[in-house]
Coordinates of C-alpha atoms and ligand atoms in Angstrom, one line a residue:
M2 CA -46.3 -2.7 -28.4
V3 CA -42.9 -4.2 -28.4
D4 CA -40.2 -2.5 -26.5
K5 CA -37.5 -1.9 -29.0
R6 CA -35.0 -0.4 -26.5
Q7 CA -31.8 -2.3 -26.1
G8 CA -29.6 -3.3 -23.2
W9 CA -29.4 -0.8 -20.3
L10 CA -32.5 1.2 -21.3
K11 CA -34.5 -2.0 -21.3
Y12 CA -33.5 -3.0 -17.8
P13 CA -36.2 -2.6 -15.2
F14 CA -35.4 -0.2 -12.4
G15 CA -34.4 -2.8 -9.9
K16 CA -32.1 -4.5 -12.3
K17 CA -30.4 -1.2 -13.1
L18 CA -29.8 -0.5 -9.5
K19 CA -28.4 -3.9 -8.9
R20 CA -26.0 -3.7 -11.8
L21 CA -24.8 -0.2 -10.9
H22 CA -24.2 -1.4 -7.3
K23 CA -22.1 -4.3 -8.5
W24 CA -20.1 -2.3 -11.0
N25 CA -19.6 0.5 -8.5
A26 CA -18.3 -2.0 -6.0
W27 CA -15.7 -3.3 -8.4
V28 CA -14.6 0.1 -9.5
I29 CA -14.3 1.4 -6.0
L30 CA -12.3 -1.7 -5.0
L31 CA -9.9 -1.1 -7.9
L32 CA -9.7 2.6 -7.2
A33 CA -8.9 1.8 -3.6
I34 CA -6.1 -0.7 -4.5
T35 CA -4.5 1.6 -7.0
G36 CA -4.9 4.7 -4.9
I37 CA -3.4 3.1 -1.8
M38 CA -0.5 1.8 -3.9
L39 CA 0.1 5.3 -5.1
Y40 CA -0.1 6.8 -1.6
L41 CA 1.7 4.5 0.8
P42 CA 5.2 6.0 1.4
F43 CA 6.9 2.6 2.0
L44 CA 5.6 1.3 -1.4
R45 CA 7.1 4.2 -3.3
R46 CA 10.3 2.4 -4.4
Y47 CA 8.4 -0.7 -5.6
V48 CA 5.7 1.2 -7.4
A49 CA 8.3 3.5 -9.1
P50 CA 8.8 1.4 -12.2
F51 CA 5.1 1.6 -13.1
R52 CA 3.9 4.6 -11.1
V53 CA 3.1 6.7 -14.1
N54 CA 0.9 4.0 -15.7
L55 CA -0.6 3.1 -12.3
K56 CA -1.7 6.7 -11.9
L57 CA -3.2 6.7 -15.4
V58 CA -5.2 3.5 -14.6
H59 CA -6.3 5.2 -11.3
I60 CA -7.5 8.3 -13.3
Y61 CA -9.3 6.2 -15.9
L62 CA -11.0 4.2 -13.2
G63 CA -12.1 7.5 -11.7
Y64 CA -13.7 8.4 -15.0
V65 CA -15.6 5.1 -15.0
S66 CA -16.7 5.8 -11.5
I67 CA -18.0 9.2 -12.6
F68 CA -19.7 7.6 -15.6
L69 CA -21.5 5.2 -13.2
L70 CA -22.6 8.1 -11.1
L71 CA -24.1 9.8 -14.2
L72 CA -26.0 6.6 -15.1
Y73 CA -27.3 6.5 -11.6
T74 CA -28.4 10.2 -11.4
P75 CA -31.8 9.7 -13.3
L76 CA -32.6 6.9 -10.8
L77 CA -31.8 8.8 -7.7
T78 CA -35.2 10.3 -6.9
K79 CA -37.0 7.0 -7.3
H80 CA -34.4 5.2 -5.3
M81 CA -34.5 7.7 -2.5
K82 CA -38.3 7.4 -2.3
Q83 CA -38.0 3.6 -2.3
I84 CA -35.7 3.5 0.7
W85 CA -37.0 6.6 2.5
K86 CA -38.5 4.7 5.4
R87 CA -35.4 2.8 6.1
V88 CA -33.3 5.4 7.9
N89 CA -30.0 3.3 7.7
H90 CA -30.3 2.8 4.0
R91 CA -31.2 6.4 3.4
N92 CA -28.2 7.7 5.3
N93 CA -26.0 5.1 3.7
L94 CA -27.0 6.3 0.3
R95 CA -26.4 10.0 1.2
F96 CA -23.0 9.3 2.7
V97 CA -21.9 7.1 -0.2
L98 CA -22.9 9.8 -2.7
F99 CA -21.2 12.4 -0.7
I100 CA -17.9 10.4 -0.7
I101 CA -18.1 9.5 -4.4
I102 CA -18.8 13.1 -5.4
G103 CA -16.0 14.3 -3.1
W104 CA -13.6 11.8 -4.7
S105 CA -14.7 12.8 -8.2
V106 CA -14.4 16.5 -7.8
S107 CA -11.0 16.4 -6.0
G108 CA -9.8 13.7 -8.4
I109 CA -10.6 15.8 -11.5
I110 CA -8.8 18.8 -10.1
L111 CA -5.8 16.5 -9.4
A112 CA -5.9 14.9 -12.8
F113 CA -5.8 18.3 -14.5
Y114 CA -3.6 19.9 -12.0
R115 CA -1.6 21.8 -14.6
H116 CA -4.8 23.7 -15.6
F117 CA -5.7 24.8 -12.1
P118 CA -4.1 27.2 -9.7
D119 CA -1.7 25.2 -7.5
V120 CA -3.6 26.1 -4.3
W121 CA -6.5 24.1 -5.8
S122 CA -4.5 21.0 -6.4
S123 CA -2.8 21.0 -3.0
T124 CA -6.2 21.5 -1.4
A125 CA -7.8 18.8 -3.6
L126 CA -5.1 16.4 -2.6
I127 CA -5.8 16.9 1.0
F128 CA -9.5 16.3 0.4
H129 CA -8.9 13.3 -1.8
D130 CA -6.9 11.8 1.0
L131 CA -9.4 12.7 3.6
F132 CA -12.3 11.2 1.6
T133 CA -10.3 8.1 1.3
F134 CA -9.5 7.8 5.0
V135 CA -13.3 8.0 5.7
G136 CA -14.6 6.3 2.5
I137 CA -12.5 3.2 2.4
P138 CA -13.1 2.0 6.0
Y139 CA -16.8 2.9 5.5
T140 CA -17.0 0.9 2.3
V141 CA -15.3 -2.1 3.9
Y142 CA -17.7 -1.8 6.9
H143 CA -20.6 -1.6 4.5
A144 CA -19.5 -4.7 2.7
I145 CA -19.1 -6.7 5.9
S146 CA -22.3 -5.5 7.6
R147 CA -24.4 -6.1 4.4
S148 CA -22.7 -9.3 3.4
R149 CA -24.8 -12.3 2.5
W150 CA -23.4 -14.6 5.1
L151 CA -24.1 -12.1 7.9
K152 CA -27.7 -11.7 6.7
K153 CA -28.0 -15.4 6.4
M154 CA -26.6 -15.9 9.9
D155 CA -29.1 -13.4 11.1
R156 CA -32.0 -15.1 9.4
E157 CA -31.1 -18.6 10.7
E158 CA -30.6 -17.3 14.2
R159 CA -34.0 -15.8 14.2
K160 CA -35.6 -18.9 12.7
T161 CA -34.2 -21.3 15.3
R162 CA -35.1 -19.0 18.2
D163 CA -38.6 -18.6 16.9
Q164 CA -39.0 -22.3 16.5
K165 CA -37.7 -22.9 20.0
K166 CA -40.2 -20.5 21.4
N167 CA -43.1 -22.0 19.5
L168 CA -42.2 -25.5 20.6
D169 CA -42.4 -24.2 24.2
G170 CA -45.9 -23.2 23.4
T171 CA -45.1 -19.6 23.9
Q172 CA -46.1 -16.7 21.7
P173 CA -43.7 -15.7 19.0
L174 CA -41.6 -12.8 20.1
A175 CA -43.0 -9.3 19.6
P176 CA -41.2 -7.4 16.8
K177 CA -39.6 -5.1 19.3
K178 CA -38.0 -7.9 21.2
R179 CA -36.6 -9.3 18.0
E180 CA -34.0 -6.6 18.0
T181 CA -32.2 -8.3 20.8
L182 CA -32.0 -11.5 18.8
M183 CA -29.7 -9.7 16.3
S184 CA -27.0 -9.5 18.9
R185 CA -24.7 -11.8 17.1
R186 CA -24.9 -9.8 13.9
K187 CA -24.7 -6.6 15.7
F188 CA -21.7 -7.9 17.6
I189 CA -19.9 -8.8 14.4
R190 CA -20.7 -5.5 12.9
L191 CA -19.5 -3.6 15.9
S192 CA -16.2 -5.5 16.2
A193 CA -15.6 -5.1 12.4
G194 CA -16.2 -1.4 12.8
G195 CA -13.9 -1.2 15.8
L196 CA -11.1 -3.2 14.1
L197 CA -11.3 -1.0 11.0
V198 CA -11.0 2.1 13.0
V199 CA -8.0 0.6 14.9
A200 CA -6.4 -0.5 11.6
V201 CA -6.8 2.9 9.9
A202 CA -6.0 5.1 12.9
P203 CA -2.2 5.0 12.7
F204 CA -2.2 5.8 9.0
F205 CA -4.6 8.6 9.5
Y206 CA -2.6 9.9 12.5
G207 CA 0.6 9.9 10.4
W208 CA -1.2 11.6 7.5
L209 CA -2.7 14.2 9.8
G210 CA 0.6 14.8 11.5
R211 CA 2.3 15.5 8.2
I212 CA -0.5 17.7 6.8
A213 CA -1.0 19.7 9.9
G214 CA 2.7 19.9 10.6
F215 CA 2.7 18.2 13.9
S216 CA 4.0 14.7 14.1
G217 CA 3.0 13.7 17.6
E218 CA 6.5 14.2 18.8
S219 CA 8.2 17.3 20.0
L220 CA 10.8 19.1 17.8
L221 CA 13.5 18.2 20.3
K222 CA 12.6 14.5 20.0
Q223 CA 12.5 14.8 16.2
T224 CA 16.0 16.4 16.2
K225 CA 17.2 13.5 18.4
R226 CA 15.7 10.9 16.1
D227 CA 17.4 12.5 13.2
G228 CA 20.1 10.1 12.1
N229 CA 22.4 12.8 10.7
H230 CA 25.3 13.8 12.9
M231 CA 26.7 17.0 11.4
V232 CA 29.1 19.1 13.5
P233 CA 29.0 22.0 13.4
Q234 CA 25.4 22.9 12.4
P235 CA 25.1 25.5 9.7
E236 CA 25.0 29.1 11.0
P237 CA 21.7 30.8 10.1
A238 CA 22.5 34.0 8.1
P239 CA 20.3 37.1 8.6
G240 CA 17.0 36.5 7.0
S241 CA 17.2 32.8 7.6
L242 CA 16.2 32.8 11.3
P243 CA 13.6 34.0 11.8
P244 CA 12.8 33.0 8.3
K245 CA 12.2 36.1 6.2
G246 CA 9.6 34.2 4.2
G247 CA 7.6 34.0 7.5
G248 CA 8.0 30.3 7.6
A249 CA 6.8 27.7 5.1
N250 CA 3.1 27.6 4.3
G251 CA 2.1 24.0 3.7
T252 CA 3.9 20.8 4.3
F253 CA 6.4 18.7 2.4
R254 CA 5.4 15.1 1.8
M255 CA 8.4 13.0 2.5
Y256 CA 9.4 11.1 -0.6
T257 CA 12.1 8.6 -1.0
V258 CA 12.8 5.6 -3.3
T259 CA 15.4 4.2 -0.9
D260 CA 16.0 3.8 2.8
V261 CA 16.7 7.2 4.2
P262 CA 20.5 7.5 4.3
A263 CA 22.3 8.9 7.3
F264 CA 25.4 11.0 7.3
S265 CA 28.0 12.2 9.7
S266 CA 30.3 15.1 9.3
D267 CA 33.3 12.8 9.8
T268 CA 32.6 11.0 6.5
W269 CA 30.4 13.3 4.5
S270 CA 31.9 14.9 1.4
F271 CA 30.7 16.9 -1.5
T272 CA 32.3 16.3 -4.9
I273 CA 32.3 18.3 -8.2
D274 CA 34.0 16.3 -11.0
G275 CA 33.7 15.4 -14.7
L276 CA 34.3 18.1 -17.3
V277 CA 35.7 20.7 -14.9
D278 CA 39.1 22.5 -14.7
H279 CA 39.5 21.8 -11.0
P280 CA 37.7 18.8 -9.6
L281 CA 36.8 19.6 -6.0
T282 CA 35.9 17.7 -2.9
F283 CA 34.8 19.5 0.3
N284 CA 34.4 18.0 3.7
W285 CA 31.5 19.3 5.8
K286 CA 33.4 22.2 7.4
E287 CA 34.9 23.3 4.1
F288 CA 31.4 23.2 2.5
L289 CA 29.9 25.3 5.3
N290 CA 32.7 27.9 4.7
L291 CA 31.5 28.5 1.1
P292 CA 29.5 31.7 0.6
Q293 CA 25.8 31.1 1.2
K294 CA 22.6 32.9 0.2
V295 CA 19.2 33.1 1.7
Q296 CA 16.2 32.8 -0.6
V297 CA 12.4 32.5 -0.4
S298 CA 10.6 30.3 -2.9
D299 CA 7.7 27.9 -3.5
F300 CA 8.1 24.2 -3.9
H301 CA 5.8 22.2 -6.2
C302 CA 5.4 18.4 -6.7
V303 CA 3.7 16.8 -9.7
T304 CA 1.5 14.7 -7.4
G305 CA -0.4 17.9 -6.5
W306 CA 1.1 19.4 -3.4
S307 CA 2.9 22.7 -3.0
V308 CA 4.7 24.5 -0.1
Y309 CA 4.8 28.2 -0.2
H310 CA 7.4 30.8 1.0
V311 CA 10.0 28.4 2.1
T312 CA 13.2 30.1 3.3
W313 CA 16.2 28.3 2.1
Q314 CA 19.8 29.0 2.9
G315 CA 22.6 27.3 0.9
V316 CA 25.4 27.6 -1.6
P317 CA 24.3 29.0 -5.0
L318 CA 25.0 26.4 -7.7
S319 CA 26.5 29.1 -10.0
Y320 CA 29.2 29.7 -7.3
L321 CA 30.2 26.0 -7.2
L322 CA 30.3 25.8 -11.0
K323 CA 32.4 28.9 -11.3
K324 CA 34.8 27.6 -8.6
A325 CA 35.3 24.3 -10.3
G326 CA 35.5 25.9 -13.8
V327 CA 33.1 24.4 -16.3
K328 CA 34.9 23.1 -19.4
N329 CA 33.5 24.2 -22.8
K330 CA 32.6 20.6 -23.7
A331 CA 30.3 20.3 -20.7
K332 CA 26.6 20.5 -21.5
Y333 CA 24.8 19.1 -18.4
V334 CA 25.2 18.9 -14.7
K335 CA 24.4 15.5 -13.3
F336 CA 23.3 15.4 -9.7
Y337 CA 23.9 12.4 -7.5
S338 CA 22.0 11.6 -4.3
G339 CA 23.9 10.1 -1.3
D340 CA 21.2 7.4 -1.4
S341 CA 23.3 6.1 -4.4
V342 CA 20.2 5.6 -6.5
Y343 CA 18.5 8.9 -7.3
T344 CA 20.0 11.2 -9.9
D345 CA 18.8 14.0 -12.1
T346 CA 20.3 16.6 -14.5
L347 CA 20.0 20.3 -15.5
T348 CA 21.5 22.0 -18.5
I349 CA 24.4 24.3 -17.7
K350 CA 22.2 27.2 -18.4
Q351 CA 19.4 26.0 -16.1
A352 CA 22.0 25.2 -13.4
H353 CA 23.0 28.9 -13.5
M354 CA 19.6 30.2 -12.6
D355 CA 19.7 32.6 -9.7
D356 CA 17.6 30.5 -7.2
V357 CA 19.2 27.1 -7.8
M358 CA 21.2 26.2 -4.8
V359 CA 22.5 23.4 -2.5
A360 CA 20.5 24.1 0.6
V361 CA 21.6 23.4 4.1
L362 CA 18.9 25.2 6.1
R363 CA 15.2 25.2 5.7
D364 CA 13.3 28.0 7.5
G365 CA 16.5 28.5 9.6
K366 CA 16.9 24.9 10.7
P367 CA 19.1 22.1 9.4
I368 CA 17.2 20.2 6.8
P369 CA 15.8 17.1 8.5
Q370 CA 17.3 13.8 7.5
D371 CA 14.0 12.7 6.0
Y372 CA 13.8 15.8 3.8
G373 CA 17.3 15.5 2.2
G374 CA 19.6 16.8 5.0
P375 CA 22.3 17.7 5.4
S376 CA 22.3 19.1 1.9
R377 CA 19.8 19.0 -1.0
L378 CA 19.4 20.6 -4.3
I379 CA 16.7 23.2 -4.8
V380 CA 15.3 24.1 -8.3
P381 CA 12.3 26.3 -7.5
E382 CA 11.3 26.9 -11.1
M383 CA 10.9 23.2 -11.7
Y384 CA 8.8 20.4 -10.2
G385 CA 10.2 18.8 -7.1
Y386 CA 11.7 15.7 -8.7
K387 CA 14.6 17.9 -9.9
S388 CA 15.4 18.8 -6.3
V389 CA 17.7 15.9 -5.5
K390 CA 17.8 15.1 -1.8
W391 CA 21.0 14.1 0.1
L392 CA 23.0 15.7 -2.8
N393 CA 26.7 15.0 -2.4
R394 CA 28.1 14.9 -6.0
M395 CA 27.8 17.0 -9.2
E396 CA 29.3 15.7 -12.4
L397 CA 29.7 17.8 -15.5
I398 CA 28.9 15.8 -18.6
D399 CA 28.6 16.3 -22.3
Q400 CA 26.0 13.6 -23.0
P401 CA 22.3 13.8 -21.9
W402 CA 21.4 11.8 -18.8
T403 CA 17.9 10.7 -17.9
G404 CA 17.1 11.2 -14.2
F405 CA 15.4 8.7 -11.9
W406 CA 11.8 9.8 -12.5
E407 CA 12.2 10.8 -16.1
K408 CA 13.4 7.2 -16.8
R409 CA 10.1 6.1 -15.3
G410 CA 7.9 8.3 -17.3
Y411 CA 8.0 11.8 -15.7
K412 CA 8.3 14.6 -18.2
K413 CA 11.8 15.7 -19.3
N414 CA 10.3 19.2 -19.3
A415 CA 10.0 19.8 -15.5
W416 CA 9.3 23.5 -15.7
Y417 CA 6.7 24.4 -13.2
R418 CA 4.9 26.8 -15.5
G419 CA 6.1 26.3 -19.0
Ligands
LIG155 N1 17.2 11.3 -3.3 C1 15.9 11.6 -3.6 N2 15.6 12.9 -3.9 C2 14.3 13.3 -4.3 C3 13.3 12.3 -4.3 C4 13.6 11.0 -3.9 O1 12.8 10.1 -3.9 N3 14.9 10.7 -3.6 N4 12.0 12.7 -4.6 C5 11.8 13.9 -5.3 C6 10.5 14.4 -5.4 S1 9.4 13.7 -6.6 C7 10.0 15.4 -4.6 S2 8.5 16.1 -4.8 C8 10.9 16.0 -3.6 C9 10.2 15.8 -2.2 O2 10.9 16.4 -1.2 P1 10.6 16.1 0.3 O3 10.7 14.6 0.5 O4 11.5 16.9 1.1 O5 9.2 16.5 0.5 O6 12.2 15.4 -3.5 C10 12.7 15.0 -4.8 N5 14.0 14.5 -4.6
LIG156 MO1 7.5 15.0 -6.6

């Protein structure tokens, strides 16, 4: 009988495995490249113009990877049986499957973050990172240790040694002793593994530090490293220290699309201008003398992470708007960052929401320079990209203005649930 099946179905088992292995290698490589580009903090500003599309590509590659996994599933049992006796291969397969399934599950939660509780996506993001920190070095190691040239080197080394021995008239080596002949390959494998661990360790340490909320340096050192020199420091109001929210639960991922700007109370100023009755400029001391409020709120970023019960202290935006006197013509508030690049807007109505403020204290402490200190906008009802860091100017305008991330594809509708 003629086999009428076409393409994939017609392939013999071995060929299917080989094909899947090759495709999987390519997809994982592309996922790694796009994923690392999305992750690395110092690439953020360069990736910004195409970040939204890059993320889409990463997600679609993820679907391809899941599709390959589905094609592989019917072959799994036979494949396992085939390699059962080779412990290394067996463990490799198990580990690779574990990583790919981990990537897939956490990836799907992240891709559909709006449909899951936010705790899911922030947890999924941590696992997605974690699987990457283990999976990528392992894959690279796997590629090196199983590479053709290493196998070839191994074979040639063995051949020459065997030949030598035979010329001497001695017996070929017993299989057990052969192990020692692999020293060169083993050496390369070990050093490759070592180098990989050394290369990834600092990134992992940085990540772990940020996730677990330790950064390998004491709070005192951190404060000293802080490039802002603001005198005096804001006075914590009751409820701010100790934070009435009990202290933030979760960690902020430090995001910036510029170098982190530094400020000093000698030169820092805060301006409200545009369509207002009284344009205002405050120096640091004057700004701190404005009435402040303490508030507890959650903070959500579209990349999947959330921080809960953050206690903020700052000047309510509605107070600033009232003081400057918003003209009837004004429709939007445009926010400027002291990094001179980042901007965003709110409608006048949104800007009057109760919990929108220019924060100066986070959990009772001055906002660190990296996280927008000395003063940042907080819009808890919306995704984090509205919360402009290093905020030092508000302009009242009558024409719409598209903010930094909205210009680059983020949704104009930034409502967290809505
Ligand atoms: N000036 C400035 N403000 C910014 C950003 C930025 O890159 N530059 N990133 C925004 C985004 S997308 C988020 S999620 C939050 C992150 O705040 P964090 O760096 O304190 O975690 O800041 C927002 N404000
Ligand atoms: Mo964000």
